[in-house]
PDB file of C-alpha atoms in Angstrom:
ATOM      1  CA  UNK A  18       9.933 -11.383 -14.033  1.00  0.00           C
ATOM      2  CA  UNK A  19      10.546 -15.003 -15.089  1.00  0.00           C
ATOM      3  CA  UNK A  20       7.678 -16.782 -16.175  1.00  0.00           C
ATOM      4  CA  UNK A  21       7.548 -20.833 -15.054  1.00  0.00           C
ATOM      5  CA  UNK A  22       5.961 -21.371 -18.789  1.00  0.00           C
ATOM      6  CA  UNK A  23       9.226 -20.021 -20.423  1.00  0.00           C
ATOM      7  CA  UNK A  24      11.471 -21.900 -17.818  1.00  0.00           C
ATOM      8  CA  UNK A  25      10.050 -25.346 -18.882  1.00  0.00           C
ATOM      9  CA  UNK A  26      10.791 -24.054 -22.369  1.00  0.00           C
ATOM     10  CA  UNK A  27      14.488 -23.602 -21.044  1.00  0.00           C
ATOM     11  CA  UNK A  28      14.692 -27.403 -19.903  1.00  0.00           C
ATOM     12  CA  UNK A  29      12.649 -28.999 -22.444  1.00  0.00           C
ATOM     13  CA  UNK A  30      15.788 -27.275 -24.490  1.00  0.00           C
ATOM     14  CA  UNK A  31      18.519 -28.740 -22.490  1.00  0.00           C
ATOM     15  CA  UNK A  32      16.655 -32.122 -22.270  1.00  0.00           C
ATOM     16  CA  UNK A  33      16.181 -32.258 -25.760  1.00  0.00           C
ATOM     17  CA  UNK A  34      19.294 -30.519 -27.161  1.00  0.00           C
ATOM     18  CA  UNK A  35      18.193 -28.762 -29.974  1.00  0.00           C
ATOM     19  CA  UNK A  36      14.979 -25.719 -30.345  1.00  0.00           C
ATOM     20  CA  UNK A  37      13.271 -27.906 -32.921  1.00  0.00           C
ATOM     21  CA  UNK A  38      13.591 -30.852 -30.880  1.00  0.00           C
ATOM     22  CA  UNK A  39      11.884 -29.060 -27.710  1.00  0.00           C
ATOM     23  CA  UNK A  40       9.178 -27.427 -30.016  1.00  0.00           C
ATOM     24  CA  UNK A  41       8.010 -30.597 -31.482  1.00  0.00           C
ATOM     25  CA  UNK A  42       7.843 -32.269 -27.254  1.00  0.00           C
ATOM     26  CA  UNK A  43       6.135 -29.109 -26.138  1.00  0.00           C
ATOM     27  CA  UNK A  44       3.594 -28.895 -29.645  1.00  0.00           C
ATOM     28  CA  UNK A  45       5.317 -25.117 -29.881  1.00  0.00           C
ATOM     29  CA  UNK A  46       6.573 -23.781 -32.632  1.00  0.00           C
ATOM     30  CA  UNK A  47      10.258 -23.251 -33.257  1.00  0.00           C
ATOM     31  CA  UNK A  48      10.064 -19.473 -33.574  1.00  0.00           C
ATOM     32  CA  UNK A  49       8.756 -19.349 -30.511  1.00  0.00           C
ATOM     33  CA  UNK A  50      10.895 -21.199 -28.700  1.00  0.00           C
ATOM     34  CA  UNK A  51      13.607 -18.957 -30.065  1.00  0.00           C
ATOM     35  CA  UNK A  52      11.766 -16.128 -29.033  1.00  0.00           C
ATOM     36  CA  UNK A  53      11.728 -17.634 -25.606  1.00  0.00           C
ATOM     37  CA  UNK A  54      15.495 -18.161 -25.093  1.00  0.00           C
ATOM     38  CA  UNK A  55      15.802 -14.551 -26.024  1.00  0.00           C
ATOM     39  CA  UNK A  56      13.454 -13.188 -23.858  1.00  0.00           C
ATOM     40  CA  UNK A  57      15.126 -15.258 -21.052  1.00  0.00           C
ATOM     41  CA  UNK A  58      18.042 -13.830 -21.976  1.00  0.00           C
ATOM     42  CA  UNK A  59      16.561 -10.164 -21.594  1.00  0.00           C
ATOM     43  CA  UNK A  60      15.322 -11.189 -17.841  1.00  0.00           C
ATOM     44  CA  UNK A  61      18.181 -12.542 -16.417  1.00  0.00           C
ATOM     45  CA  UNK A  62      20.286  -9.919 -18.156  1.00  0.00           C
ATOM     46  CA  UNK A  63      23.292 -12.165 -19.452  1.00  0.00           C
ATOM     47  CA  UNK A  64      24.235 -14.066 -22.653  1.00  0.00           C
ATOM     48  CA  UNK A  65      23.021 -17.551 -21.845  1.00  0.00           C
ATOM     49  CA  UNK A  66      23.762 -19.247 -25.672  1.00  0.00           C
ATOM     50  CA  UNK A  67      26.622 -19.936 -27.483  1.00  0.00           C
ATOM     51  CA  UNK A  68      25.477 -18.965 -31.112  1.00  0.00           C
ATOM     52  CA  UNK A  69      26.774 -20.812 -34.247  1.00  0.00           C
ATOM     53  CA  UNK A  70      25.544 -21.403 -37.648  1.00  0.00           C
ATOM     54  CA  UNK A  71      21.800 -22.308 -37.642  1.00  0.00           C
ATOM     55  CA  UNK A  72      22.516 -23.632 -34.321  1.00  0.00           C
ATOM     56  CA  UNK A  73      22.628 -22.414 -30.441  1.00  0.00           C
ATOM     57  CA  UNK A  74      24.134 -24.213 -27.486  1.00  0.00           C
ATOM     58  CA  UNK A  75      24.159 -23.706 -23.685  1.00  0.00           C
ATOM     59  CA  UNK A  76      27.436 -21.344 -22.238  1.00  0.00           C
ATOM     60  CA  UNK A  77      28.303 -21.876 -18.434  1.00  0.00           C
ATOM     61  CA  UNK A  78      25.858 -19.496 -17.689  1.00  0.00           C
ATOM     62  CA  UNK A  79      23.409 -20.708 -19.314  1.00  0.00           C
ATOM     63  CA  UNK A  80      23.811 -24.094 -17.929  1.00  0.00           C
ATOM     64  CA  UNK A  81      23.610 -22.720 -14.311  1.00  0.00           C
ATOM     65  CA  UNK A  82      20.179 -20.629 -15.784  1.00  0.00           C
ATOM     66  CA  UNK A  83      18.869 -24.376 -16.217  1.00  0.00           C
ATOM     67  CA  UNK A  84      20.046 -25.820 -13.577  1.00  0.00           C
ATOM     68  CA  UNK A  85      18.341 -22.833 -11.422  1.00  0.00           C
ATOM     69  CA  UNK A  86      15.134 -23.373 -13.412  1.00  0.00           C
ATOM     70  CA  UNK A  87      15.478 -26.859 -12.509  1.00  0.00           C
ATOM     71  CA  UNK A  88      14.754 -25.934  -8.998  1.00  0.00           C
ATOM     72  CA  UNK A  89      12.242 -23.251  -9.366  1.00  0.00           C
ATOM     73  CA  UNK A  90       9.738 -25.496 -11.433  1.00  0.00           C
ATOM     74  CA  UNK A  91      10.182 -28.055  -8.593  1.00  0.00           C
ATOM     75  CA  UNK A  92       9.550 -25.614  -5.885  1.00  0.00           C
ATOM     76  CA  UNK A  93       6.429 -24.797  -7.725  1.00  0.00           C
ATOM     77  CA  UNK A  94       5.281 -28.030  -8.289  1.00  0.00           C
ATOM     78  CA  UNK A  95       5.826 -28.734  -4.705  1.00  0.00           C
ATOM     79  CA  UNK A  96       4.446 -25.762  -3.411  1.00  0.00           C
ATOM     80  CA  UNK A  97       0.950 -26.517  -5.744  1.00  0.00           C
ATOM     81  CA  UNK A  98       0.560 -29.915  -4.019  1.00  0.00           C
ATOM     82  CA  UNK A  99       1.103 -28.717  -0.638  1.00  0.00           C
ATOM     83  CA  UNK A 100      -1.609 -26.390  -1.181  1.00  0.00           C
ATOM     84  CA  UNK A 101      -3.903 -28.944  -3.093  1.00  0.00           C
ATOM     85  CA  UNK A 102      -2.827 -31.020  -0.065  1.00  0.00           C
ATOM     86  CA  UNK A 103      -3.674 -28.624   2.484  1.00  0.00           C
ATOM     87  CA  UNK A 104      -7.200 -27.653   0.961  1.00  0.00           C
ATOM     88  CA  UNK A 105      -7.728 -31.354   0.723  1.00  0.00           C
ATOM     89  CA  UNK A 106      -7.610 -31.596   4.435  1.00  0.00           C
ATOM     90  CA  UNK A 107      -9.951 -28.622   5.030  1.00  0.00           C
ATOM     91  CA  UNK A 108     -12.623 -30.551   3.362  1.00  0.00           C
ATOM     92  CA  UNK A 109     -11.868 -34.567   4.050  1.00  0.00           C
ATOM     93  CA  UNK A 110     -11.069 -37.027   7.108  1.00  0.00           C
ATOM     94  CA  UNK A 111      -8.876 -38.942   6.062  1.00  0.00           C
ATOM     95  CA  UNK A 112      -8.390 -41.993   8.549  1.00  0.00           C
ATOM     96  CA  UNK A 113      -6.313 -44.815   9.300  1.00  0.00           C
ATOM     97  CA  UNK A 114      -6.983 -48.321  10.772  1.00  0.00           C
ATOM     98  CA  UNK A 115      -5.776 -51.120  11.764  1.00  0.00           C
ATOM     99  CA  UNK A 116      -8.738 -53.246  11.381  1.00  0.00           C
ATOM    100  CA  UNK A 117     -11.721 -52.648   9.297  1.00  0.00           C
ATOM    101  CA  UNK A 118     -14.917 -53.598  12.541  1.00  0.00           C
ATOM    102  CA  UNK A 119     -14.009 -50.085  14.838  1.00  0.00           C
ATOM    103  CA  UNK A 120     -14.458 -48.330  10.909  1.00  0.00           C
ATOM    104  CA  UNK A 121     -18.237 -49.835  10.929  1.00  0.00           C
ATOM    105  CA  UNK A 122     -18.993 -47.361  14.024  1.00  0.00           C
ATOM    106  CA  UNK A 123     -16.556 -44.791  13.449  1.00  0.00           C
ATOM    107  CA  UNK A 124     -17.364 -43.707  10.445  1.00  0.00           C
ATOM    108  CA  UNK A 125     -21.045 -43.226  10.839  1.00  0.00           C
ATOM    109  CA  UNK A 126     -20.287 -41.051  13.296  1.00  0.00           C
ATOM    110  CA  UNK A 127     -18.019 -38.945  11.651  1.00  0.00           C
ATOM    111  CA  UNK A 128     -20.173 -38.575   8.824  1.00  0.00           C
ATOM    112  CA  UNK A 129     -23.369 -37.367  11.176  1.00  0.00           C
ATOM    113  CA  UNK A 130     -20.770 -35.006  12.896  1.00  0.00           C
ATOM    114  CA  UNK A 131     -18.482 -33.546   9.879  1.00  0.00           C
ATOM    115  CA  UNK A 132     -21.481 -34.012   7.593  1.00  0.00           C
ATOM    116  CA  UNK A 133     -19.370 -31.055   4.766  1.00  0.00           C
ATOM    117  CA  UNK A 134     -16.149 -33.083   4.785  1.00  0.00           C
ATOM    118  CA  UNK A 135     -15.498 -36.228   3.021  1.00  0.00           C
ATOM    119  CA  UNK A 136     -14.353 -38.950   4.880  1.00  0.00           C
ATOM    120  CA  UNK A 137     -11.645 -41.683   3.435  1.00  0.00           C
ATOM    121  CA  UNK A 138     -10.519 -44.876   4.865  1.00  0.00           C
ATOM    122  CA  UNK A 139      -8.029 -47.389   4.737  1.00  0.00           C
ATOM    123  CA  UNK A 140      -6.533 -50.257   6.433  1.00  0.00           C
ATOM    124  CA  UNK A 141      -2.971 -49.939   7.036  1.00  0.00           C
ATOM    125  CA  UNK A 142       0.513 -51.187   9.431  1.00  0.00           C
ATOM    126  CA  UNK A 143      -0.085 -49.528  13.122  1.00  0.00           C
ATOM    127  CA  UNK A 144       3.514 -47.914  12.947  1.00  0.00           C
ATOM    128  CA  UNK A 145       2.302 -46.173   9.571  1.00  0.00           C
ATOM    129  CA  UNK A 146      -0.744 -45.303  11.136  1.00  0.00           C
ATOM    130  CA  UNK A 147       0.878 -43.357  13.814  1.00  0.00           C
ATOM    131  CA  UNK A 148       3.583 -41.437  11.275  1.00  0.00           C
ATOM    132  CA  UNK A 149       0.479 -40.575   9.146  1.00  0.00           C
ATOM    133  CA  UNK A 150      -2.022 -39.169  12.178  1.00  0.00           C
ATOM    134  CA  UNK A 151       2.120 -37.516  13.563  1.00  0.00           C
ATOM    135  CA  UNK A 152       2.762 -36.257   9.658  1.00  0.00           C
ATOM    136  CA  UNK A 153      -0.582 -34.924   9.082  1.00  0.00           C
ATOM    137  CA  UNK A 154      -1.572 -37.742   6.239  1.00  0.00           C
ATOM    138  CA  UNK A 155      -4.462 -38.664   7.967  1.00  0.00           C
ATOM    139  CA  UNK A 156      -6.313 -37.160  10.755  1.00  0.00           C
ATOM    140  CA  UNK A 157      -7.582 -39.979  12.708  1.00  0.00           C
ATOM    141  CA  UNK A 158      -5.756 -43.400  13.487  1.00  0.00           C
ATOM    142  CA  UNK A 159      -7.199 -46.330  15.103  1.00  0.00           C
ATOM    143  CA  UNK A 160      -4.678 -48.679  16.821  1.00  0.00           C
ATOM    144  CA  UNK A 161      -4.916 -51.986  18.747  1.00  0.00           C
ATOM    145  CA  UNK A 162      -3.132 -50.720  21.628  1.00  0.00           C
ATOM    146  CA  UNK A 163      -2.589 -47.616  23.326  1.00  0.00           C
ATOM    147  CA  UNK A 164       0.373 -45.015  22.040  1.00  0.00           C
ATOM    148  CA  UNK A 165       2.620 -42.596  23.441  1.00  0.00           C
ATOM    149  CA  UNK A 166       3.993 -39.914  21.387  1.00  0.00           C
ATOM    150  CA  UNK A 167       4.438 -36.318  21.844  1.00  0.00           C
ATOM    151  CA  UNK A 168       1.552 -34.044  20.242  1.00  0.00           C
ATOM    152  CA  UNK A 169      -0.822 -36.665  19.869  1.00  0.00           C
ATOM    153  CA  UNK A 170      -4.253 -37.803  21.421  1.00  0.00           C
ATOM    154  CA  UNK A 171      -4.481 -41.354  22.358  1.00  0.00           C
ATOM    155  CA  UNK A 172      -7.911 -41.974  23.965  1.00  0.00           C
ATOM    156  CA  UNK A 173      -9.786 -45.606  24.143  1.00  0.00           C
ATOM    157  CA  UNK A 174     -13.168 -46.033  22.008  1.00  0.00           C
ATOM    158  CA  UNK A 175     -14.017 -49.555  21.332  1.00  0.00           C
ATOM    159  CA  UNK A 176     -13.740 -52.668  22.911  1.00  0.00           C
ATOM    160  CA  UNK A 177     -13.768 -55.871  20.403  1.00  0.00           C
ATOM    161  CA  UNK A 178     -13.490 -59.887  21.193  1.00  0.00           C
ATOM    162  CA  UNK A 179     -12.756 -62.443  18.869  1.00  0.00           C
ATOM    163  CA  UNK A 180     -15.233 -65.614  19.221  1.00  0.00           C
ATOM    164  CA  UNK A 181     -14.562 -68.676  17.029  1.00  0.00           C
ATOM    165  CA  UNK A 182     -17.989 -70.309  15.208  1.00  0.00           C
ATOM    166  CA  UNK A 183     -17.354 -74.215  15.449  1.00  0.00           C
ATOM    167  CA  UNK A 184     -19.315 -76.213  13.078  1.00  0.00           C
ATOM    168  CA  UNK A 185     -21.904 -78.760  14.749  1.00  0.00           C
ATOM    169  CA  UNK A 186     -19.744 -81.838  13.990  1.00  0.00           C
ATOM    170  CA  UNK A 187     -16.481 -80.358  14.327  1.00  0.00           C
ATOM    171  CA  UNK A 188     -13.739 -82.000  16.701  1.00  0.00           C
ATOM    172  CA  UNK A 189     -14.631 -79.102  18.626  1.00  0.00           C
ATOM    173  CA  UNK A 190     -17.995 -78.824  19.180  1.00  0.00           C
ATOM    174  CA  UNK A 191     -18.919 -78.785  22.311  1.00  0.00           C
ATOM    175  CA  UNK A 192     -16.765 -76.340  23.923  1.00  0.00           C
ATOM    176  CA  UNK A 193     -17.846 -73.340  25.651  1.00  0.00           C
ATOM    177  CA  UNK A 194     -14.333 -71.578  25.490  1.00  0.00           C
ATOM    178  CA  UNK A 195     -10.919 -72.242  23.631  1.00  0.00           C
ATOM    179  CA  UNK A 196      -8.058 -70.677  23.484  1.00  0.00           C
ATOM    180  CA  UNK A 197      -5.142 -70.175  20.672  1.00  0.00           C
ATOM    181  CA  UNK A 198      -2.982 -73.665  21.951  1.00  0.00           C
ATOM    182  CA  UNK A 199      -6.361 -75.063  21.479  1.00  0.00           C
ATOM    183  CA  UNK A 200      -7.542 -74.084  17.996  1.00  0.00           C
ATOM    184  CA  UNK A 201      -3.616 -74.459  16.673  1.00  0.00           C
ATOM    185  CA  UNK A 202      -3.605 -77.202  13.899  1.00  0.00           C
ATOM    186  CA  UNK A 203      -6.861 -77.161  12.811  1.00  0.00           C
ATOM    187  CA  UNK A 204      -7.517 -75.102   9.350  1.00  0.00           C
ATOM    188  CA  UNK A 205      -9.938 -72.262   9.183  1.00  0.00           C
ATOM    189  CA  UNK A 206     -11.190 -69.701   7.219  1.00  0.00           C
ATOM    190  CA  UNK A 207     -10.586 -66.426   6.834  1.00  0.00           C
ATOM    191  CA  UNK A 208     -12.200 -63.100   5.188  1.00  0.00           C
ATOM    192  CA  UNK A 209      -8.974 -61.138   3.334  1.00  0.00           C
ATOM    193  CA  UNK A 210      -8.083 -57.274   4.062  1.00  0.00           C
ATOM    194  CA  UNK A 211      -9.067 -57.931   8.310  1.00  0.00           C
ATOM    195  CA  UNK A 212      -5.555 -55.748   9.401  1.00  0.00           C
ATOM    196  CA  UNK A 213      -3.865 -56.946  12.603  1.00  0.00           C
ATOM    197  CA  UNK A 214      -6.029 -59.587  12.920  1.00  0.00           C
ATOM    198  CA  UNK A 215      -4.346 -62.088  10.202  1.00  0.00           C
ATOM    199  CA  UNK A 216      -1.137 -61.431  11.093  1.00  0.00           C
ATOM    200  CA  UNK A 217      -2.306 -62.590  14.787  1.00  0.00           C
ATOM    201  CA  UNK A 218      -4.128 -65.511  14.063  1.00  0.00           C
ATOM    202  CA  UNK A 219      -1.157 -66.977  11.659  1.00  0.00           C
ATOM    203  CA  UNK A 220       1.258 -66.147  14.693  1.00  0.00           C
ATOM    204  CA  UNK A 221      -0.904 -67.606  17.630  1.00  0.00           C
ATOM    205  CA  UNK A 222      -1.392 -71.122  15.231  1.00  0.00           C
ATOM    206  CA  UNK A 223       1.308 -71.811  13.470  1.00  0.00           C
ATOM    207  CA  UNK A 224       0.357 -75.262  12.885  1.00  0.00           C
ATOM    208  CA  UNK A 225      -2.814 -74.124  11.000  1.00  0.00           C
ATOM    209  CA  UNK A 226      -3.694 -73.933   7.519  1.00  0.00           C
ATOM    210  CA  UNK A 227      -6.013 -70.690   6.225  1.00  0.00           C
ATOM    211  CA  UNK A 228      -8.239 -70.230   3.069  1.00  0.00           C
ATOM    212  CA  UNK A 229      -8.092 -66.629   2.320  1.00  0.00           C
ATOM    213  CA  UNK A 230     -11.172 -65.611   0.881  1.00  0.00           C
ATOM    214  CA  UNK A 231     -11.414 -62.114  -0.926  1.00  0.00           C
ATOM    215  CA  UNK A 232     -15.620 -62.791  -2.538  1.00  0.00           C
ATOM    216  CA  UNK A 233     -18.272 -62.167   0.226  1.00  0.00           C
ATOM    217  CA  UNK A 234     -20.635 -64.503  -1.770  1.00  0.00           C
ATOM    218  CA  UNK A 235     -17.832 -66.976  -1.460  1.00  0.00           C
ATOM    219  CA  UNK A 236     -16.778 -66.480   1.571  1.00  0.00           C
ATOM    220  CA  UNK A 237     -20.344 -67.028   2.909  1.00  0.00           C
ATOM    221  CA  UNK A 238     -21.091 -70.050   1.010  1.00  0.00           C
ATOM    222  CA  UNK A 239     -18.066 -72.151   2.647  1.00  0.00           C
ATOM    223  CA  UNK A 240     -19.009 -70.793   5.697  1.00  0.00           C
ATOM    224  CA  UNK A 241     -22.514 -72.734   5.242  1.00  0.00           C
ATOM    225  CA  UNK A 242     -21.178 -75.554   3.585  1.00  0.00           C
ATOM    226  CA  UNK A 243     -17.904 -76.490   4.935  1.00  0.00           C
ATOM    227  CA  UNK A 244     -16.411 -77.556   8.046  1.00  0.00           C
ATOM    228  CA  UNK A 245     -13.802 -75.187   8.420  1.00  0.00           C
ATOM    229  CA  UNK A 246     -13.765 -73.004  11.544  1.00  0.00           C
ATOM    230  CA  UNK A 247     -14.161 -69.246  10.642  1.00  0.00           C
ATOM    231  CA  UNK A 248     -14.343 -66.101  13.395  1.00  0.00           C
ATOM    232  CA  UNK A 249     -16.185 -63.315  13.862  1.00  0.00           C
ATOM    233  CA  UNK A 250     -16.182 -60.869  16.924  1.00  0.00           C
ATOM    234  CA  UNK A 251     -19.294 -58.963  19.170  1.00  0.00           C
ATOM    235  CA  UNK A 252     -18.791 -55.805  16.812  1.00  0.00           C
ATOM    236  CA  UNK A 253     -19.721 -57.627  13.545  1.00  0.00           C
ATOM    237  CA  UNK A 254     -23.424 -57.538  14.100  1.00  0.00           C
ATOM    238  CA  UNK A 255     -25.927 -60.362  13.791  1.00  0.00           C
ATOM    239  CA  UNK A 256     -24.891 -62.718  11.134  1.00  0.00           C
ATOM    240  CA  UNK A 257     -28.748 -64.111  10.948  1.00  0.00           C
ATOM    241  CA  UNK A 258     -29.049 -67.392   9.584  1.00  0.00           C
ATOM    242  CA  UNK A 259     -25.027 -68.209   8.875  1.00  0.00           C
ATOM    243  CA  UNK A 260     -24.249 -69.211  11.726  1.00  0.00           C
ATOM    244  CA  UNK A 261     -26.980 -71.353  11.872  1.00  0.00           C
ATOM    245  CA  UNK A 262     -25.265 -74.644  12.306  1.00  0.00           C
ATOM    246  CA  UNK A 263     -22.253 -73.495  14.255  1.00  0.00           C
ATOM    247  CA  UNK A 264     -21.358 -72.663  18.075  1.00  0.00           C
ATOM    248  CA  UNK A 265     -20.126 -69.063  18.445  1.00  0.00           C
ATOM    249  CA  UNK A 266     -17.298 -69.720  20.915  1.00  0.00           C
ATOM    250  CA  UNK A 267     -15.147 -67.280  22.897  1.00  0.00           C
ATOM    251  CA  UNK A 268     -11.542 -67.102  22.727  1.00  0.00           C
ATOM    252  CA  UNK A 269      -9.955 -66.728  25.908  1.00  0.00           C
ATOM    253  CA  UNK A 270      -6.208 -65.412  25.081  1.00  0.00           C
ATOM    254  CA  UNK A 271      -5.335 -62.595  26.118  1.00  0.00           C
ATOM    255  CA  UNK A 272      -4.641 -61.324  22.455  1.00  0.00           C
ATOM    256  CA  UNK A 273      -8.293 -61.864  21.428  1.00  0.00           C
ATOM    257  CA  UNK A 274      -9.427 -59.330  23.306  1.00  0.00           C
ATOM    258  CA  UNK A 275      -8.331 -55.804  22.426  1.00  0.00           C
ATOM    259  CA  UNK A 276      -9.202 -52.431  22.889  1.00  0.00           C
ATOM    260  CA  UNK A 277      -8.960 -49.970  20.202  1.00  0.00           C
ATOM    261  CA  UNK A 278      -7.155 -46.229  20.707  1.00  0.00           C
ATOM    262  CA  UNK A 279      -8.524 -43.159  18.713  1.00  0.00           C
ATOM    263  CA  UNK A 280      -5.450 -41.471  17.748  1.00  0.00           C
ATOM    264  CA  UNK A 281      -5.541 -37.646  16.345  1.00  0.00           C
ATOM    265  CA  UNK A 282      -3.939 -34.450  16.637  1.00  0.00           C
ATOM    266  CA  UNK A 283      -6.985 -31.788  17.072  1.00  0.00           C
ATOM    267  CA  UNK A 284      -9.089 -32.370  20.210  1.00  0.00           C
ATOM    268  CA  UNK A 285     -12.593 -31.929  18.308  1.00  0.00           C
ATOM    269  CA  UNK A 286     -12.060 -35.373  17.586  1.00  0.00           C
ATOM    270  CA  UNK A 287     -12.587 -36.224  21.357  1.00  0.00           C
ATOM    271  CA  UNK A 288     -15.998 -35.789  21.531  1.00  0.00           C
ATOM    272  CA  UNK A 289     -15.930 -38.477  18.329  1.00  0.00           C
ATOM    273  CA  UNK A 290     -14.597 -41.320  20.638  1.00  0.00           C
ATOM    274  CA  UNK A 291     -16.993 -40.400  23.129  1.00  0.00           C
ATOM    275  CA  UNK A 292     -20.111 -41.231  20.825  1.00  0.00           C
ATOM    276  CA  UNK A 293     -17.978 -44.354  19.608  1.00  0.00           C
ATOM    277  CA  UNK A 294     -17.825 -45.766  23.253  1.00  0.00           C
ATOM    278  CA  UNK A 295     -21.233 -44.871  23.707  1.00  0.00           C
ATOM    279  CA  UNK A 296     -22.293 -46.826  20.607  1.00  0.00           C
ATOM    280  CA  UNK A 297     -20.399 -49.625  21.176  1.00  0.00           C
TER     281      UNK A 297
END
């Protein structure tokens, strides 16, 4: 029977080209690397080596013995991950989302419900998060719009609108409601790693300058202290006293008011959007 151990011998010896060579990269010794290539020999039952004077090199055979070997050790590494990978999703939830506020109730809720799995998140493109929830990556998605696609649930969870908070002597205090032709051309801040929503806001005003902030602390502190405008939305909870001097303001496009889509492939998940809608 061959033995993977003694196949990696057999490429370390055609990578390296000579026994010593592969002894000292695999910390063996060269005796028993020679003992190796002979035992090899003895399982597949052919002369692999051509044999010279204190030195052996690879016959035809042999060279199609490594290039089999070759293969096997990758179908074994490959068939270890899948099975790392597979046990990994017996115990973990891995999902997917295109914005980080539906992961503030989700995941709270999938923690009460699956409390022996762990549960991972991450913010990603929506047509990656439907090839990862379709590939088995990930086991929940959350998308900005509904999806069709054959094998997977699509159900609606959470309902989020964007308001804009306009400082008190801002052009444009005063209003009750703007728009996106409205708030184009004037600068505003904006909290880093939000998903869709950057993208959207740099499309929707192009004439408009942002200041990125990746610090909470910092982020905050121009909030309070400039004039910038700066959004938030009715899932981001009560921002106490930082708003303080600025009118939260609802955006009336179209595109600032979106409903989020659960996506998964097993139907226990269901009853998780259920809660979701309830909650939110």
């Amino acid at each position: 029977m061959l033995n993977l151990l003694e196949l990696e011998q057999l490429v370390a010896f055609a990578d390296c080209g000579t026994l010593s060579k592969a002894a000292e990269t695999l910390h063996l010794s060269q005796p028993t690397i020679t003992r190796t290539m002979q035992h090899l020999e003895e399982e597949f039952g052919v002369s692999l080596f051509l044999r010279g004077k204190n030195r052996i090199t690879f016959n035809e055979t042999g060279q199609k013995a490594v290039e089999q070997a070759r293969k096997l050790l990758r179908d074994a590494r490959e068939a270890v991950e899948q099975v790392r990978t597979f046990d990994q999703r017996l115990h973990t939830i891995a999902v997917q989302s295109c914005a980080p506020a539906p992961l503030w109730t989700l995941l709270p809720v999938l923690s009460r419900e699956f409390p022996e799995r762990t549960i991972s998140s991450a913010l990603s493109e929506e047509s990656q998060i439907v090839q990862g929830v379709a590939s088995g990556s990930c086991q929940i998605g959350v998308l900005s719009h509904r999806a069709e696609a054959e094998g997977l649930n699509c159900v609606p969870f959470l309902s989020e609108q964007l308001f804009v908070c306009i400082p008190d002597n801002h052009g444009l205090a005063g209003c009750t409601q703007v728009d996106w032709e409205t708030l184009n051309g004037y600068n505003c801040l904006l909290r880093s790693q939000i998903g869709f929503w950057d993208k959207l806001c740099r499309r929707k005003m192009p004439a408009s300058r942002f200041l990125v902030q990746t610090d909470e602390f910092e982020f905050r502190e121009l909030i309070r202290q400039s004039t910038l405008l700066c959004f938030t939305s009715n899932l981001a909870g009560d921002p106490g006293e930082l708003l303080e001097h600025r009118t939260v303001v609802p955006i009336t496009s179209p595109e600032a008011q979106v409903t989020y889509h659960l996506l998964f492939t097993d139907p226990v998940y269901r009853t998780v959007a259920e809660t979701c809608r309830t909650r939110g």
